Amino acid sequence: MATSKQKNKRILLVEDHPDIVAMYKVIFEIKVKAELSVAEDKESGLKMLKDKKPDLLLLDIVIPEKKTHGLQPTARHGFELLKELRQDKDGKDIPVIVLTNLESTRDRREAQDYGAVDYIVKSRTLPNEVADRVNEALEKE
């Protein structure tokens, strides 16, 4: 359960699937009680990181570079975002939880190399468990 300390915390979720965003908004409202902002691509994610200065970043790896009308090409732009974040003096210490469906050891290692505090595979983790792990990360903050 969320603590009163967390009520002023800010989380940025970078996720391009509206259904997943909607689900986490509901779960986090109930279990995390932190302000949740959402970006749907690398470009807006970087902008919101600078503007919102979140206490925690939840980051999908397979996201578009920027929003386009129509077909949105996706690639592993989440790692690019994470790399740029770690090179920025204001972003190097933001805790990051990778929230993705990529399961390879290589992807996990890359996330760890960029300082991710947790790596969650969406398809193998219930939303309530994601919320619990977010709470744990915020408590360490």
Short mmCIF file of N, CA and C in Angstrom, two decimals:
data_model
loop_
_atom_site.label_atom_id
_atom_site.label_comp_id
_atom_site.label_asym_id
_atom_site.label_seq_id
_atom_site.Cartn_x
_atom_site.Cartn_y
_atom_site.Cartn_z
N MET A 1 0.84 -1.18 0.00
CA MET A 1 0.00 0.00 0.00
C MET A 1 0.88 1.24 0.00
N ALA A 2 0.42 2.28 -0.63
CA ALA A 2 1.18 3.52 -0.73
C ALA A 2 1.26 4.21 0.62
N THR A 3 2.37 4.85 0.88
CA THR A 3 2.52 5.60 2.12
C THR A 3 2.25 7.07 1.85
N SER A 4 2.02 7.82 2.92
CA SER A 4 1.76 9.25 2.74
C SER A 4 2.98 9.94 2.14
N LYS A 5 4.17 9.40 2.41
CA LYS A 5 5.40 9.96 1.84
C LYS A 5 5.35 9.96 0.31
N GLN A 6 4.70 8.96 -0.25
CA GLN A 6 4.66 8.82 -1.70
C GLN A 6 3.64 9.73 -2.36
N LYS A 7 2.75 10.33 -1.62
CA LYS A 7 1.67 11.10 -2.24
C LYS A 7 2.19 12.26 -3.07
N ASN A 8 3.35 12.77 -2.74
CA ASN A 8 3.92 13.88 -3.51
C ASN A 8 4.91 13.40 -4.56
N LYS A 9 5.03 12.11 -4.73
CA LYS A 9 5.97 11.56 -5.70
C LYS A 9 5.40 11.66 -7.11
N ARG A 10 6.31 11.75 -8.07
CA ARG A 10 5.92 11.85 -9.48
C ARG A 10 6.55 10.68 -10.25
N ILE A 11 5.71 10.04 -11.05
CA ILE A 11 6.16 8.93 -11.89
C ILE A 11 5.90 9.30 -13.34
N LEU A 12 6.86 9.01 -14.19
CA LEU A 12 6.66 9.15 -15.63
C LEU A 12 6.64 7.76 -16.23
N LEU A 13 5.56 7.44 -16.94
CA LEU A 13 5.41 6.18 -17.66
C LEU A 13 5.60 6.48 -19.14
N VAL A 14 6.57 5.85 -19.78
CA VAL A 14 6.77 5.99 -21.22
C VAL A 14 6.29 4.68 -21.84
N GLU A 15 5.12 4.74 -22.46
CA GLU A 15 4.42 3.57 -23.00
C GLU A 15 3.54 4.02 -24.15
N ASP A 16 3.61 3.29 -25.28
CA ASP A 16 2.87 3.72 -26.47
C ASP A 16 1.55 2.98 -26.69
N HIS A 17 1.19 2.05 -25.82
CA HIS A 17 -0.08 1.33 -25.99
C HIS A 17 -1.13 1.90 -25.05
N PRO A 18 -2.18 2.54 -25.60
CA PRO A 18 -3.20 3.20 -24.77
C PRO A 18 -3.89 2.28 -23.77
N ASP A 19 -4.12 1.03 -24.12
CA ASP A 19 -4.78 0.10 -23.19
C ASP A 19 -3.91 -0.18 -21.98
N ILE A 20 -2.63 -0.31 -22.20
CA ILE A 20 -1.70 -0.56 -21.09
C ILE A 20 -1.62 0.68 -20.20
N VAL A 21 -1.56 1.85 -20.82
CA VAL A 21 -1.54 3.10 -20.07
C VAL A 21 -2.79 3.21 -19.19
N ALA A 22 -3.96 2.95 -19.78
CA ALA A 22 -5.22 3.05 -19.04
C ALA A 22 -5.23 2.09 -17.84
N MET A 23 -4.75 0.87 -18.06
CA MET A 23 -4.72 -0.12 -16.98
C MET A 23 -3.83 0.35 -15.83
N TYR A 24 -2.63 0.84 -16.16
CA TYR A 24 -1.73 1.27 -15.10
C TYR A 24 -2.21 2.54 -14.41
N LYS A 25 -2.91 3.40 -15.12
CA LYS A 25 -3.48 4.58 -14.46
C LYS A 25 -4.44 4.16 -13.35
N VAL A 26 -5.29 3.19 -13.64
CA VAL A 26 -6.26 2.71 -12.64
C VAL A 26 -5.55 2.04 -11.47
N ILE A 27 -4.65 1.12 -11.77
CA ILE A 27 -3.94 0.39 -10.71
C ILE A 27 -3.11 1.34 -9.84
N PHE A 28 -2.42 2.28 -10.47
CA PHE A 28 -1.57 3.19 -9.71
C PHE A 28 -2.40 4.15 -8.87
N GLU A 29 -3.55 4.55 -9.36
CA GLU A 29 -4.43 5.43 -8.59
C GLU A 29 -4.82 4.75 -7.28
N ILE A 30 -5.05 3.45 -7.35
CA ILE A 30 -5.47 2.69 -6.17
C ILE A 30 -4.29 2.31 -5.28
N LYS A 31 -3.21 1.82 -5.88
CA LYS A 31 -2.13 1.22 -5.09
C LYS A 31 -0.89 2.08 -4.87
N VAL A 32 -0.65 3.04 -5.74
CA VAL A 32 0.60 3.78 -5.64
C VAL A 32 0.40 5.19 -5.10
N LYS A 33 -0.66 5.83 -5.48
CA LYS A 33 -0.99 7.17 -4.99
C LYS A 33 0.10 8.20 -5.29
N ALA A 34 0.68 8.10 -6.45
CA ALA A 34 1.67 9.08 -6.89
C ALA A 34 1.12 9.74 -8.16
N GLU A 35 1.61 10.90 -8.46
CA GLU A 35 1.19 11.59 -9.69
C GLU A 35 1.80 10.86 -10.88
N LEU A 36 0.95 10.41 -11.80
CA LEU A 36 1.42 9.66 -12.97
C LEU A 36 1.28 10.52 -14.22
N SER A 37 2.39 10.73 -14.90
CA SER A 37 2.39 11.39 -16.21
C SER A 37 2.75 10.34 -17.25
N VAL A 38 2.29 10.56 -18.48
CA VAL A 38 2.50 9.57 -19.53
C VAL A 38 3.07 10.23 -20.77
N ALA A 39 4.08 9.58 -21.35
CA ALA A 39 4.62 9.96 -22.65
C ALA A 39 4.53 8.72 -23.53
N GLU A 40 4.28 8.92 -24.82
CA GLU A 40 4.10 7.75 -25.68
C GLU A 40 5.22 7.51 -26.67
N ASP A 41 6.29 8.28 -26.57
CA ASP A 41 7.42 8.09 -27.48
C ASP A 41 8.69 8.65 -26.83
N LYS A 42 9.81 8.37 -27.46
CA LYS A 42 11.10 8.82 -26.93
C LYS A 42 11.17 10.34 -26.83
N GLU A 43 10.78 11.02 -27.88
CA GLU A 43 10.88 12.48 -27.92
C GLU A 43 10.09 13.14 -26.79
N SER A 44 8.82 12.75 -26.64
CA SER A 44 8.00 13.37 -25.58
C SER A 44 8.46 12.89 -24.21
N GLY A 45 8.99 11.67 -24.13
CA GLY A 45 9.51 11.18 -22.86
C GLY A 45 10.68 12.02 -22.36
N LEU A 46 11.60 12.34 -23.25
CA LEU A 46 12.75 13.18 -22.87
C LEU A 46 12.29 14.57 -22.45
N LYS A 47 11.33 15.12 -23.18
CA LYS A 47 10.81 16.45 -22.83
C LYS A 47 10.14 16.43 -21.45
N MET A 48 9.32 15.42 -21.21
CA MET A 48 8.63 15.34 -19.92
C MET A 48 9.59 15.06 -18.77
N LEU A 49 10.66 14.34 -19.03
CA LEU A 49 11.66 14.13 -17.99
C LEU A 49 12.26 15.45 -17.54
N LYS A 50 12.52 16.34 -18.48
CA LYS A 50 13.07 17.65 -18.14
C LYS A 50 12.03 18.54 -17.46
N ASP A 51 10.80 18.51 -17.97
CA ASP A 51 9.74 19.38 -17.44
C ASP A 51 9.19 18.92 -16.09
N LYS A 52 8.93 17.63 -15.96
CA LYS A 52 8.26 17.09 -14.77
C LYS A 52 9.21 16.67 -13.65
N LYS A 53 10.45 16.37 -14.02
CA LYS A 53 11.44 15.91 -13.04
C LYS A 53 10.86 14.82 -12.13
N PRO A 54 10.52 13.66 -12.72
CA PRO A 54 9.88 12.61 -11.93
C PRO A 54 10.82 11.97 -10.91
N ASP A 55 10.22 11.36 -9.91
CA ASP A 55 10.97 10.61 -8.90
C ASP A 55 11.27 9.20 -9.38
N LEU A 56 10.53 8.74 -10.41
CA LEU A 56 10.71 7.40 -10.94
C LEU A 56 10.27 7.38 -12.40
N LEU A 57 11.02 6.67 -13.21
CA LEU A 57 10.67 6.48 -14.62
C LEU A 57 10.32 5.02 -14.85
N LEU A 58 9.14 4.77 -15.40
CA LEU A 58 8.73 3.43 -15.86
C LEU A 58 8.85 3.46 -17.36
N LEU A 59 9.69 2.63 -17.92
CA LEU A 59 10.07 2.77 -19.32
C LEU A 59 9.88 1.49 -20.12
N ASP A 60 9.06 1.57 -21.16
CA ASP A 60 8.99 0.49 -22.14
C ASP A 60 10.19 0.66 -23.06
N ILE A 61 10.66 -0.42 -23.62
CA ILE A 61 11.81 -0.36 -24.51
C ILE A 61 11.38 -0.20 -25.97
N VAL A 62 10.34 -0.90 -26.36
CA VAL A 62 9.88 -0.84 -27.75
C VAL A 62 8.84 0.27 -27.87
N ILE A 63 9.33 1.46 -28.21
CA ILE A 63 8.50 2.66 -28.36
C ILE A 63 8.93 3.40 -29.62
N PRO A 64 8.03 4.21 -30.20
CA PRO A 64 8.45 5.01 -31.36
C PRO A 64 9.40 6.13 -30.93
N GLU A 65 10.17 6.60 -31.89
CA GLU A 65 11.07 7.72 -31.60
C GLU A 65 10.27 8.99 -31.35
N LYS A 66 9.28 9.23 -32.20
CA LYS A 66 8.39 10.37 -32.00
C LYS A 66 7.03 10.03 -32.58
N LYS A 67 6.04 10.76 -32.11
CA LYS A 67 4.68 10.50 -32.54
C LYS A 67 4.52 10.94 -33.99
N THR A 68 3.90 10.07 -34.77
CA THR A 68 3.60 10.39 -36.16
C THR A 68 2.13 10.10 -36.39
N HIS A 69 1.57 10.70 -37.39
CA HIS A 69 0.18 10.42 -37.74
C HIS A 69 0.17 9.18 -38.63
N GLY A 70 -0.73 8.28 -38.34
CA GLY A 70 -0.79 7.04 -39.11
C GLY A 70 0.09 5.98 -38.49
N LEU A 71 0.73 5.21 -39.33
CA LEU A 71 1.57 4.10 -38.88
C LEU A 71 2.75 4.62 -38.07
N GLN A 72 2.95 4.05 -36.90
CA GLN A 72 4.04 4.47 -36.04
C GLN A 72 5.13 3.41 -36.03
N PRO A 73 6.26 3.70 -36.63
CA PRO A 73 7.34 2.73 -36.57
C PRO A 73 7.87 2.64 -35.14
N THR A 74 8.05 1.44 -34.65
CA THR A 74 8.60 1.28 -33.32
C THR A 74 9.91 0.53 -33.40
N ALA A 75 10.76 0.82 -32.49
CA ALA A 75 12.04 0.15 -32.37
C ALA A 75 12.43 0.22 -30.90
N ARG A 76 13.64 -0.10 -30.62
CA ARG A 76 14.10 -0.13 -29.23
C ARG A 76 14.56 1.26 -28.78
N HIS A 77 13.71 2.25 -28.99
CA HIS A 77 14.06 3.63 -28.65
C HIS A 77 14.09 3.88 -27.15
N GLY A 78 13.52 2.96 -26.37
CA GLY A 78 13.58 3.10 -24.92
C GLY A 78 15.01 3.08 -24.40
N PHE A 79 15.84 2.23 -24.99
CA PHE A 79 17.25 2.20 -24.58
C PHE A 79 17.95 3.50 -24.96
N GLU A 80 17.59 4.07 -26.10
CA GLU A 80 18.17 5.37 -26.49
C GLU A 80 17.78 6.44 -25.48
N LEU A 81 16.50 6.43 -25.07
CA LEU A 81 16.03 7.40 -24.07
C LEU A 81 16.82 7.21 -22.78
N LEU A 82 16.98 5.98 -22.35
CA LEU A 82 17.69 5.69 -21.10
C LEU A 82 19.15 6.15 -21.19
N LYS A 83 19.78 5.92 -22.32
CA LYS A 83 21.17 6.36 -22.51
C LYS A 83 21.26 7.88 -22.42
N GLU A 84 20.36 8.59 -23.10
CA GLU A 84 20.37 10.06 -23.04
C GLU A 84 20.09 10.56 -21.63
N LEU A 85 19.17 9.90 -20.94
CA LEU A 85 18.85 10.28 -19.56
C LEU A 85 20.08 10.18 -18.68
N ARG A 86 20.83 9.10 -18.81
CA ARG A 86 22.00 8.88 -17.96
C ARG A 86 23.15 9.83 -18.29
N GLN A 87 23.14 10.41 -19.48
CA GLN A 87 24.18 11.37 -19.86
C GLN A 87 23.85 12.78 -19.39
N ASP A 88 22.62 13.00 -18.96
CA ASP A 88 22.17 14.31 -18.49
C ASP A 88 22.42 14.42 -16.99
N LYS A 89 23.00 15.54 -16.55
CA LYS A 89 23.33 15.67 -15.12
C LYS A 89 22.09 15.61 -14.24
N ASP A 90 20.95 16.07 -14.74
CA ASP A 90 19.72 16.04 -13.95
C ASP A 90 19.01 14.69 -14.01
N GLY A 91 19.40 13.84 -14.95
CA GLY A 91 18.70 12.58 -15.11
C GLY A 91 19.47 11.35 -14.70
N LYS A 92 20.74 11.54 -14.39
CA LYS A 92 21.57 10.36 -14.13
C LYS A 92 21.17 9.61 -12.87
N ASP A 93 20.49 10.27 -11.93
CA ASP A 93 20.14 9.61 -10.67
C ASP A 93 18.67 9.22 -10.57
N ILE A 94 17.87 9.45 -11.60
CA ILE A 94 16.45 9.08 -11.56
C ILE A 94 16.34 7.55 -11.61
N PRO A 95 15.68 6.94 -10.63
CA PRO A 95 15.48 5.49 -10.69
C PRO A 95 14.61 5.11 -11.89
N VAL A 96 15.01 4.06 -12.57
CA VAL A 96 14.28 3.60 -13.75
C VAL A 96 13.89 2.14 -13.57
N ILE A 97 12.61 1.87 -13.81
CA ILE A 97 12.13 0.50 -13.90
C ILE A 97 11.77 0.25 -15.35
N VAL A 98 12.42 -0.72 -15.95
CA VAL A 98 12.09 -1.09 -17.32
C VAL A 98 10.86 -1.99 -17.26
N LEU A 99 9.84 -1.64 -18.05
CA LEU A 99 8.56 -2.36 -18.09
C LEU A 99 8.31 -2.71 -19.55
N THR A 100 8.65 -3.93 -19.94
CA THR A 100 8.67 -4.29 -21.35
C THR A 100 8.26 -5.75 -21.53
N ASN A 101 8.12 -6.17 -22.76
CA ASN A 101 7.90 -7.58 -23.05
C ASN A 101 9.16 -8.26 -23.58
N LEU A 102 10.25 -7.54 -23.66
CA LEU A 102 11.52 -8.13 -24.09
C LEU A 102 12.09 -8.95 -22.93
N GLU A 103 12.43 -10.20 -23.21
CA GLU A 103 12.84 -11.09 -22.13
C GLU A 103 14.29 -11.56 -22.20
N SER A 104 15.03 -11.13 -23.19
CA SER A 104 16.37 -11.69 -23.36
C SER A 104 17.33 -11.23 -22.27
N THR A 105 18.31 -12.07 -22.03
CA THR A 105 19.37 -11.75 -21.08
C THR A 105 20.12 -10.50 -21.53
N ARG A 106 20.31 -10.37 -22.83
CA ARG A 106 21.01 -9.20 -23.38
C ARG A 106 20.27 -7.90 -23.04
N ASP A 107 18.93 -7.92 -23.19
CA ASP A 107 18.14 -6.72 -22.87
C ASP A 107 18.21 -6.40 -21.38
N ARG A 108 18.11 -7.43 -20.56
CA ARG A 108 18.21 -7.22 -19.11
C ARG A 108 19.57 -6.63 -18.73
N ARG A 109 20.62 -7.16 -19.35
CA ARG A 109 21.97 -6.68 -19.06
C ARG A 109 22.13 -5.23 -19.50
N GLU A 110 21.59 -4.91 -20.67
CA GLU A 110 21.70 -3.53 -21.16
C GLU A 110 20.98 -2.57 -20.21
N ALA A 111 19.79 -2.96 -19.76
CA ALA A 111 19.05 -2.12 -18.81
C ALA A 111 19.85 -1.94 -17.52
N GLN A 112 20.43 -3.02 -17.04
CA GLN A 112 21.24 -2.96 -15.83
C GLN A 112 22.47 -2.07 -16.04
N ASP A 113 23.10 -2.18 -17.20
CA ASP A 113 24.27 -1.35 -17.50
C ASP A 113 23.93 0.13 -17.48
N TYR A 114 22.69 0.47 -17.83
CA TYR A 114 22.25 1.87 -17.79
C TYR A 114 21.65 2.25 -16.44
N GLY A 115 21.77 1.36 -15.47
CA GLY A 115 21.37 1.70 -14.11
C GLY A 115 19.91 1.48 -13.76
N ALA A 116 19.20 0.67 -14.53
CA ALA A 116 17.80 0.37 -14.17
C ALA A 116 17.77 -0.34 -12.82
N VAL A 117 16.84 0.05 -11.96
CA VAL A 117 16.73 -0.55 -10.63
C VAL A 117 15.89 -1.83 -10.65
N ASP A 118 15.12 -2.03 -11.72
CA ASP A 118 14.30 -3.22 -11.84
C ASP A 118 14.00 -3.45 -13.32
N TYR A 119 13.66 -4.68 -13.66
CA TYR A 119 13.34 -5.05 -15.04
C TYR A 119 12.12 -5.96 -14.95
N ILE A 120 10.99 -5.48 -15.46
CA ILE A 120 9.73 -6.20 -15.36
C ILE A 120 9.25 -6.58 -16.75
N VAL A 121 8.95 -7.86 -16.93
CA VAL A 121 8.38 -8.34 -18.18
C VAL A 121 6.86 -8.25 -18.04
N LYS A 122 6.25 -7.38 -18.83
CA LYS A 122 4.80 -7.11 -18.71
C LYS A 122 3.96 -8.37 -18.80
N SER A 123 4.25 -9.21 -19.76
CA SER A 123 3.41 -10.38 -20.00
C SER A 123 3.53 -11.44 -18.90
N ARG A 124 4.51 -11.31 -18.03
CA ARG A 124 4.73 -12.29 -16.97
C ARG A 124 4.48 -11.73 -15.57
N THR A 125 4.00 -10.48 -15.50
CA THR A 125 3.85 -9.82 -14.21
C THR A 125 2.47 -9.18 -14.11
N LEU A 126 1.74 -9.50 -13.06
CA LEU A 126 0.42 -8.91 -12.86
C LEU A 126 0.56 -7.42 -12.55
N PRO A 127 -0.39 -6.61 -12.99
CA PRO A 127 -0.34 -5.17 -12.72
C PRO A 127 -0.19 -4.83 -11.23
N ASN A 128 -0.85 -5.60 -10.35
CA ASN A 128 -0.71 -5.35 -8.91
C ASN A 128 0.73 -5.55 -8.45
N GLU A 129 1.40 -6.54 -9.01
CA GLU A 129 2.80 -6.77 -8.66
C GLU A 129 3.69 -5.63 -9.18
N VAL A 130 3.37 -5.12 -10.36
CA VAL A 130 4.10 -3.96 -10.88
C VAL A 130 3.96 -2.80 -9.91
N ALA A 131 2.73 -2.55 -9.45
CA ALA A 131 2.49 -1.47 -8.49
C ALA A 131 3.29 -1.68 -7.21
N ASP A 132 3.34 -2.92 -6.72
CA ASP A 132 4.12 -3.21 -5.51
C ASP A 132 5.60 -2.91 -5.73
N ARG A 133 6.11 -3.26 -6.88
CA ARG A 133 7.53 -3.02 -7.17
C ARG A 133 7.81 -1.53 -7.35
N VAL A 134 6.86 -0.80 -7.89
CA VAL A 134 6.99 0.66 -7.98
C VAL A 134 7.02 1.25 -6.58
N ASN A 135 6.12 0.80 -5.71
CA ASN A 135 6.12 1.28 -4.32
C ASN A 135 7.45 1.00 -3.63
N GLU A 136 7.99 -0.19 -3.85
CA GLU A 136 9.29 -0.54 -3.26
C GLU A 136 10.38 0.42 -3.74
N ALA A 137 10.39 0.70 -5.03
CA ALA A 137 11.40 1.61 -5.58
C ALA A 137 11.23 3.02 -5.03
N LEU A 138 9.99 3.47 -4.88
CA LEU A 138 9.74 4.81 -4.33
C LEU A 138 10.14 4.89 -2.86
N GLU A 139 9.97 3.80 -2.12
CA GLU A 139 10.34 3.78 -0.70
C GLU A 139 11.85 3.94 -0.54
N LYS A 140 12.62 3.39 -1.47
CA LYS A 140 14.08 3.49 -1.41
C LYS A 140 14.55 4.89 -1.76
N GLU A 141 13.71 5.63 -2.44
CA GLU A 141 14.01 6.97 -2.94
C GLU A 141 14.38 7.91 -1.82
#
